[in-house]
Amino acid sequence: MSLADYLAKNYLTADSKSEKRSKKRKRKGDSDGLIIADDDPLGWSSTTAAKEEDDGPVTVGGNSAEFRKAKSNKWQTIGAASVSTDQAAADAILASVAAESSARVLAEDDAPTIDDSDMKNESGIQAGLQSGAQVAAQIKRAKDMERRRFTEGGAEESGKGQETIYRDASGRIINLAMKRAEARKKAEEEVAKAAAELEAQKGDVQRAQLVKWKEELAEAKFLPVARYADNEDLNDELKERDRWNDPAAQFLSKKKQGKSVTGKPLYAGPAMPNRYGIRPGYRWDGVDRGNGFEKDYFAAQNKRKNLKDLDYAWQMDE
């Protein structure tokens, strides 16, 4: 069926003539009958009067009933080549759409059938319409399976005994062994620094005494457990000890050399005593530049001792 036959069959209707004549004067060029006006789909344009006469609307005489009963085709084809080209393009589009639909239907028929009864979501519960009891049973079954997996899976599955992973603010993993080593090294450095500061506060005499004490401790490995009065080393040590109230010190034949423990010369003149027993240096000019605390300290010590002796004497007199 051509496009013209389709239009004539479905869209043409008969015009009913009016019983009353129109009082208005008919326009020139009007005629009775059915008029089909084309909206210029084929590129025809009416620019001049000549073209209007040639390309005007086709007038079909008679009513639509007579037109339908007519066996002969009274349509006049204009631009047949263009119409046939558009019709062919439209038919090709319809054919391609039909082919695609049939191919889609065949693909759906050949696709594997999906059984919805075995479909489960991420939590392990079956998907689809179910009752509350079925959902509760599936949740309980899933929890029991998970608990069994953790209890029977071992340390790798449950995570028991695994080392905790620590991360910093940027999300990077912190190496605990390295951090512990750094903290241990920092603590050792602090201890060494404190020991160095304490060692720097000591004097030469304290250092010499520490060295001597270490030597004596090393020699003590080979000494007997007890030392008696005839021990020569013990006697020499007691003889070398200075006592300010020793009356026999001037009778000793062996005189000490005028040098200190550090090897520097000692001051030979008189000097005020102090709590630590430190003698002045050999360059001292004999002027006491202290605040008098050492003098008051020894005076308080002597006063306390005298009061103790007097108290004891009064008790004895009673």
Short mmCIF file of C-alpha atoms in Angstrom, two decimals:
data_model
loop_
_atom_site.label_atom_id
_atom_site.label_comp_id
_atom_site.label_asym_id
_atom_site.label_seq_id
_atom_site.Cartn_x
_atom_site.Cartn_y
_atom_site.Cartn_z
CA MET A 1 0.00 0.00 0.00
CA SER A 2 1.38 3.36 -1.02
CA LEU A 3 1.44 6.48 1.15
CA ALA A 4 -1.34 8.07 -0.91
CA ASP A 5 -3.65 5.06 -0.49
CA TYR A 6 -2.98 5.00 3.27
CA LEU A 7 -3.91 8.68 3.64
CA ALA A 8 -7.05 8.32 1.52
CA LYS A 9 -8.23 5.30 3.49
CA ASN A 10 -7.72 6.65 7.03
CA TYR A 11 -7.83 10.43 6.96
CA LEU A 12 -10.26 11.59 4.16
CA THR A 13 -13.83 12.63 5.08
CA ALA A 14 -16.71 14.04 3.00
CA ASP A 15 -17.57 17.70 3.24
CA SER A 16 -21.27 18.33 3.93
CA LYS A 17 -22.72 21.15 1.89
CA SER A 18 -24.49 23.83 3.81
CA GLU A 19 -28.19 24.31 3.01
CA LYS A 20 -27.94 28.05 3.42
CA ARG A 21 -25.88 29.89 0.99
CA SER A 22 -23.29 32.09 2.43
CA LYS A 23 -24.08 35.72 2.02
CA LYS A 24 -20.42 36.43 1.86
CA ARG A 25 -18.88 36.65 -1.52
CA LYS A 26 -16.69 33.75 -2.33
CA ARG A 27 -13.08 34.43 -2.76
CA LYS A 28 -11.53 34.07 -6.09
CA GLY A 29 -10.04 30.68 -6.63
CA ASP A 30 -12.26 28.88 -4.06
CA SER A 31 -13.93 25.73 -5.28
CA ASP A 32 -16.13 23.04 -3.88
CA GLY A 33 -14.79 19.65 -3.01
CA LEU A 34 -12.06 18.12 -0.93
CA ILE A 35 -8.76 20.02 -0.67
CA ILE A 36 -5.52 18.45 0.58
CA ALA A 37 -2.83 20.98 1.27
CA ASP A 38 0.77 19.74 1.70
CA ASP A 39 3.01 21.49 4.22
CA ASP A 40 5.87 21.38 1.78
CA PRO A 41 7.78 18.37 3.19
CA LEU A 42 9.59 17.81 -0.12
CA GLY A 43 11.35 21.14 -0.38
CA TRP A 44 8.82 22.83 -2.71
CA SER A 45 8.34 26.52 -2.09
CA SER A 46 5.75 28.98 -3.47
CA THR A 47 7.66 32.17 -4.08
CA THR A 48 6.19 33.38 -7.32
CA ALA A 49 2.72 33.48 -8.77
CA ALA A 50 3.65 31.00 -11.45
CA LYS A 51 4.74 28.46 -8.92
CA GLU A 52 1.52 28.96 -6.99
CA GLU A 53 -0.43 28.04 -10.10
CA ASP A 54 1.71 25.01 -10.88
CA ASP A 55 2.19 23.68 -7.36
CA GLY A 56 -1.16 24.56 -5.79
CA PRO A 57 -3.24 22.09 -3.82
CA VAL A 58 -4.85 19.27 -5.71
CA THR A 59 -8.59 19.59 -5.88
CA VAL A 60 -10.61 16.45 -5.98
CA GLY A 61 -14.14 16.87 -7.26
CA GLY A 62 -17.05 15.17 -5.62
CA ASN A 63 -17.55 14.00 -2.14
CA SER A 64 -15.47 11.48 -0.20
CA ALA A 65 -17.99 8.67 -0.68
CA GLU A 66 -17.71 8.90 -4.43
CA PHE A 67 -13.95 9.13 -4.03
CA ARG A 68 -13.85 5.93 -2.02
CA LYS A 69 -16.12 4.12 -4.51
CA ALA A 70 -13.98 5.17 -7.46
CA LYS A 71 -11.86 2.34 -8.81
CA SER A 72 -9.44 4.48 -10.73
CA ASN A 73 -6.68 6.38 -8.91
CA LYS A 74 -7.12 10.13 -9.41
CA TRP A 75 -4.12 11.16 -7.27
CA GLN A 76 -1.40 13.18 -8.92
CA THR A 77 2.11 12.41 -7.71
CA ILE A 78 4.47 15.39 -7.26
CA GLY A 79 8.15 14.78 -6.59
CA ALA A 80 7.87 11.01 -6.91
CA ALA A 81 11.63 10.43 -6.61
CA SER A 82 11.85 12.21 -3.27
CA VAL A 83 8.77 10.44 -1.91
CA SER A 84 10.11 7.06 -2.89
CA THR A 85 13.49 7.89 -1.30
CA ASP A 86 11.91 8.94 2.02
CA GLN A 87 9.64 5.91 1.98
CA ALA A 88 12.62 3.63 1.43
CA ALA A 89 14.52 5.26 4.32
CA ALA A 90 11.50 4.92 6.62
CA ASP A 91 11.05 1.28 5.62
CA ALA A 92 14.73 0.62 6.29
CA ILE A 93 14.47 2.16 9.77
CA LEU A 94 11.40 0.10 10.60
CA ALA A 95 13.11 -3.04 9.35
CA SER A 96 16.20 -2.39 11.48
CA VAL A 97 14.05 -1.79 14.57
CA ALA A 98 12.15 -5.00 13.95
CA ALA A 99 15.40 -6.92 13.49
CA GLU A 100 16.77 -5.55 16.76
CA SER A 101 13.59 -6.50 18.64
CA SER A 102 13.66 -10.03 17.29
CA ALA A 103 17.36 -10.40 18.15
CA ARG A 104 16.69 -9.17 21.70
CA VAL A 105 13.87 -11.66 22.13
CA LEU A 106 16.06 -14.50 20.87
CA ALA A 107 18.86 -13.46 23.25
CA GLU A 108 16.49 -13.44 26.20
CA ASP A 109 15.23 -16.89 25.25
CA ASP A 110 18.77 -18.29 24.96
CA ALA A 111 19.99 -16.69 28.29
CA PRO A 112 20.40 -19.03 31.29
CA THR A 113 17.55 -19.12 33.75
CA ILE A 114 18.32 -17.58 37.18
CA ASP A 115 16.91 -19.38 40.16
CA ASP A 116 15.79 -16.76 42.68
CA SER A 117 15.51 -19.32 45.45
CA ASP A 118 19.33 -19.53 45.83
CA MET A 119 19.99 -15.75 45.70
CA LYS A 120 21.43 -14.39 48.95
CA ASN A 121 22.58 -10.96 50.03
CA GLU A 122 25.91 -10.06 51.63
CA SER A 123 24.79 -11.07 55.13
CA GLY A 124 24.00 -14.60 53.93
CA ILE A 125 20.23 -14.25 54.20
CA GLN A 126 18.13 -15.45 51.29
CA ALA A 127 16.62 -12.67 49.19
CA GLY A 128 12.99 -12.42 48.22
CA LEU A 129 9.61 -12.36 49.94
CA GLN A 130 9.73 -14.35 53.19
CA SER A 131 7.96 -14.54 56.50
CA GLY A 132 9.33 -13.19 59.78
CA ALA A 133 10.03 -16.65 61.14
CA GLN A 134 12.07 -17.61 58.08
CA VAL A 135 14.14 -14.42 58.29
CA ALA A 136 14.78 -14.93 62.03
CA ALA A 137 15.83 -18.55 61.44
CA GLN A 138 18.22 -17.52 58.66
CA ILE A 139 19.76 -14.79 60.82
CA LYS A 140 20.29 -17.24 63.67
CA ARG A 141 21.79 -19.81 61.28
CA ALA A 142 24.17 -17.19 59.86
CA LYS A 143 25.30 -16.13 63.37
CA ASP A 144 25.90 -19.75 64.40
CA MET A 145 27.98 -20.36 61.28
CA GLU A 146 30.04 -17.24 61.88
CA ARG A 147 30.64 -18.17 65.54
CA ARG A 148 31.65 -21.68 64.53
CA ARG A 149 33.99 -20.31 61.89
CA PHE A 150 35.74 -18.11 64.46
CA THR A 151 36.02 -20.83 67.10
CA GLU A 152 37.18 -23.59 64.78
CA GLY A 153 39.16 -21.50 62.31
CA GLY A 154 42.16 -20.96 64.57
CA ALA A 155 44.15 -17.83 65.35
CA GLU A 156 44.37 -16.69 61.74
CA GLU A 157 40.59 -16.61 61.33
CA SER A 158 39.65 -15.19 64.74
CA GLY A 159 42.60 -12.80 65.03
CA LYS A 160 43.45 -14.04 68.51
CA GLY A 161 47.06 -13.45 69.48
CA GLN A 162 47.72 -11.17 66.51
CA GLU A 163 49.73 -8.04 67.07
CA THR A 164 47.81 -4.79 67.06
CA ILE A 165 48.45 -2.58 64.05
CA TYR A 166 48.96 1.07 64.93
CA ARG A 167 48.71 3.91 62.43
CA ASP A 168 49.64 7.56 62.55
CA ALA A 169 47.48 10.54 61.60
CA SER A 170 48.21 10.07 57.88
CA GLY A 171 47.18 6.38 57.93
CA ARG A 172 50.66 4.86 57.57
CA ILE A 173 51.47 1.75 59.63
CA ILE A 174 53.75 2.38 62.61
CA ASN A 175 56.58 -0.12 63.05
CA LEU A 176 56.47 -0.90 66.77
CA ALA A 177 59.86 -2.62 66.83
CA MET A 178 61.52 0.43 65.31
CA LYS A 179 59.66 2.75 67.67
CA ARG A 180 60.72 0.66 70.68
CA ALA A 181 64.34 0.66 69.51
CA GLU A 182 64.23 4.44 69.05
CA ALA A 183 62.72 4.91 72.52
CA ARG A 184 65.34 2.58 74.06
CA LYS A 185 68.15 4.44 72.31
CA LYS A 186 66.76 7.78 73.45
CA ALA A 187 66.54 6.54 77.07
CA GLU A 188 70.14 5.28 76.93
CA GLU A 189 71.28 8.63 75.56
CA GLU A 190 69.49 10.46 78.38
CA VAL A 191 71.09 8.18 80.99
CA ALA A 192 74.52 8.69 79.44
CA LYS A 193 73.97 12.45 79.36
CA ALA A 194 72.95 12.51 83.04
CA ALA A 195 76.01 10.42 83.96
CA ALA A 196 78.26 12.76 81.98
CA GLU A 197 76.78 15.78 83.76
CA LEU A 198 77.27 14.09 87.15
CA GLU A 199 80.85 13.22 86.24
CA ALA A 200 81.50 16.81 85.16
CA GLN A 201 80.39 18.05 88.59
CA LYS A 202 83.03 15.94 90.35
CA GLY A 203 86.46 17.19 91.13
CA ASP A 204 89.84 15.70 90.43
CA VAL A 205 90.06 14.18 93.91
CA GLN A 206 86.74 12.36 93.54
CA ARG A 207 87.82 10.95 90.21
CA ALA A 208 91.14 9.79 91.66
CA GLN A 209 89.36 8.18 94.60
CA LEU A 210 86.98 6.37 92.23
CA VAL A 211 89.90 5.00 90.21
CA LYS A 212 91.67 3.89 93.39
CA TRP A 213 88.49 2.21 94.70
CA LYS A 214 88.15 0.26 91.44
CA GLU A 215 91.75 -0.89 91.69
CA GLU A 216 91.24 -2.03 95.29
CA LEU A 217 88.08 -3.86 94.30
CA ALA A 218 89.96 -5.70 91.55
CA GLU A 219 92.76 -6.65 94.00
CA ALA A 220 90.26 -7.81 96.62
CA LYS A 221 89.59 -10.93 94.55
CA PHE A 222 92.93 -12.33 95.61
CA LEU A 223 92.89 -11.22 99.30
CA PRO A 224 91.87 -13.46 102.19
CA VAL A 225 88.50 -13.09 103.85
CA ALA A 226 89.85 -11.53 107.09
CA ARG A 227 92.69 -9.11 107.67
CA TYR A 228 94.51 -9.17 110.98
CA ALA A 229 96.57 -6.59 112.86
CA ASP A 230 99.80 -7.77 111.28
CA ASN A 231 98.57 -7.03 107.75
CA GLU A 232 101.14 -4.75 106.15
CA ASP A 233 98.76 -3.15 103.69
CA LEU A 234 96.29 -2.32 106.43
CA ASN A 235 99.05 -0.82 108.62
CA ASP A 236 100.41 1.30 105.76
CA GLU A 237 96.90 2.59 105.01
CA LEU A 238 96.35 3.55 108.66
CA LYS A 239 99.76 5.27 108.85
CA GLU A 240 99.06 7.37 105.75
CA ARG A 241 95.74 8.61 107.13
CA ASP A 242 96.01 12.17 108.51
CA ARG A 243 94.65 12.98 111.95
CA TRP A 244 94.60 16.58 113.16
CA ASN A 245 94.83 15.58 116.84
CA ASP A 246 97.55 12.92 116.42
CA PRO A 247 100.32 13.82 118.97
CA ALA A 248 102.78 11.37 117.45
CA ALA A 249 102.49 12.66 113.91
CA GLN A 250 105.66 14.77 114.34
CA PHE A 251 107.67 11.72 115.36
CA LEU A 252 107.01 9.81 112.15
CA SER A 253 110.22 9.26 110.28
CA LYS A 254 108.52 8.94 106.89
CA LYS A 255 107.35 12.33 105.70
CA LYS A 256 104.78 12.72 103.01
CA GLN A 257 105.69 14.47 99.90
CA GLY A 258 104.11 17.90 99.50
CA LYS A 259 101.82 16.87 96.63
CA SER A 260 98.12 16.20 96.43
CA VAL A 261 96.33 13.18 94.99
CA THR A 262 96.17 14.88 91.60
CA GLY A 263 99.89 15.49 91.60
CA LYS A 264 99.78 19.22 92.33
CA PRO A 265 101.74 20.81 95.26
CA LEU A 266 99.99 21.33 98.60
CA TYR A 267 99.69 24.49 100.66
CA ALA A 268 102.16 24.33 103.52
CA GLY A 269 100.82 27.16 105.79
CA PRO A 270 97.95 27.21 108.30
CA ALA A 271 94.34 27.35 107.03
CA MET A 272 90.81 27.24 108.45
CA PRO A 273 89.32 23.75 108.41
CA ASN A 274 86.14 22.95 106.45
CA ARG A 275 83.49 20.24 106.47
CA TYR A 276 85.00 18.33 103.55
CA GLY A 277 88.64 18.36 104.66
CA ILE A 278 89.78 20.09 101.49
CA ARG A 279 93.05 21.98 101.83
CA PRO A 280 93.64 25.25 99.97
CA GLY A 281 95.66 25.36 96.82
CA TYR A 282 99.38 26.03 96.87
CA ARG A 283 98.79 29.50 95.33
CA TRP A 284 96.47 30.69 98.14
CA ASP A 285 97.48 34.04 99.67
CA GLY A 286 96.18 33.22 103.19
CA VAL A 287 93.08 35.49 103.06
CA ASP A 288 89.77 33.86 104.04
CA ARG A 289 87.12 35.16 101.63
CA GLY A 290 84.26 33.01 102.95
CA ASN A 291 81.06 34.23 104.62
CA GLY A 292 81.91 32.66 107.98
CA PHE A 293 79.61 29.66 107.63
CA GLU A 294 82.36 27.09 108.19
CA LYS A 295 83.46 28.88 111.39
CA ASP A 296 79.89 28.94 112.73
CA TYR A 297 79.42 25.30 111.74
CA PHE A 298 82.41 24.12 113.75
CA ALA A 299 81.44 26.37 116.68
CA ALA A 300 77.96 24.79 116.79
CA GLN A 301 79.47 21.32 116.62
CA ASN A 302 81.86 22.07 119.52
CA LYS A 303 79.07 23.66 121.61
CA ARG A 304 76.83 20.63 121.17
CA LYS A 305 79.66 18.33 122.18
CA ASN A 306 80.52 20.44 125.25
CA LEU A 307 76.86 20.51 126.40
CA LYS A 308 76.71 16.74 126.06
CA ASP A 309 79.87 16.32 128.14
CA LEU A 310 78.61 18.73 130.84
CA ASP A 311 75.27 16.94 131.03
CA TYR A 312 77.06 13.65 131.51
CA ALA A 313 79.31 15.15 134.20
CA TRP A 314 76.33 16.59 136.14
CA GLN A 315 74.62 13.24 136.07
CA MET A 316 77.69 11.62 137.48
CA ASP A 317 77.97 14.18 140.31
CA GLU A 318 74.45 13.44 141.45
#
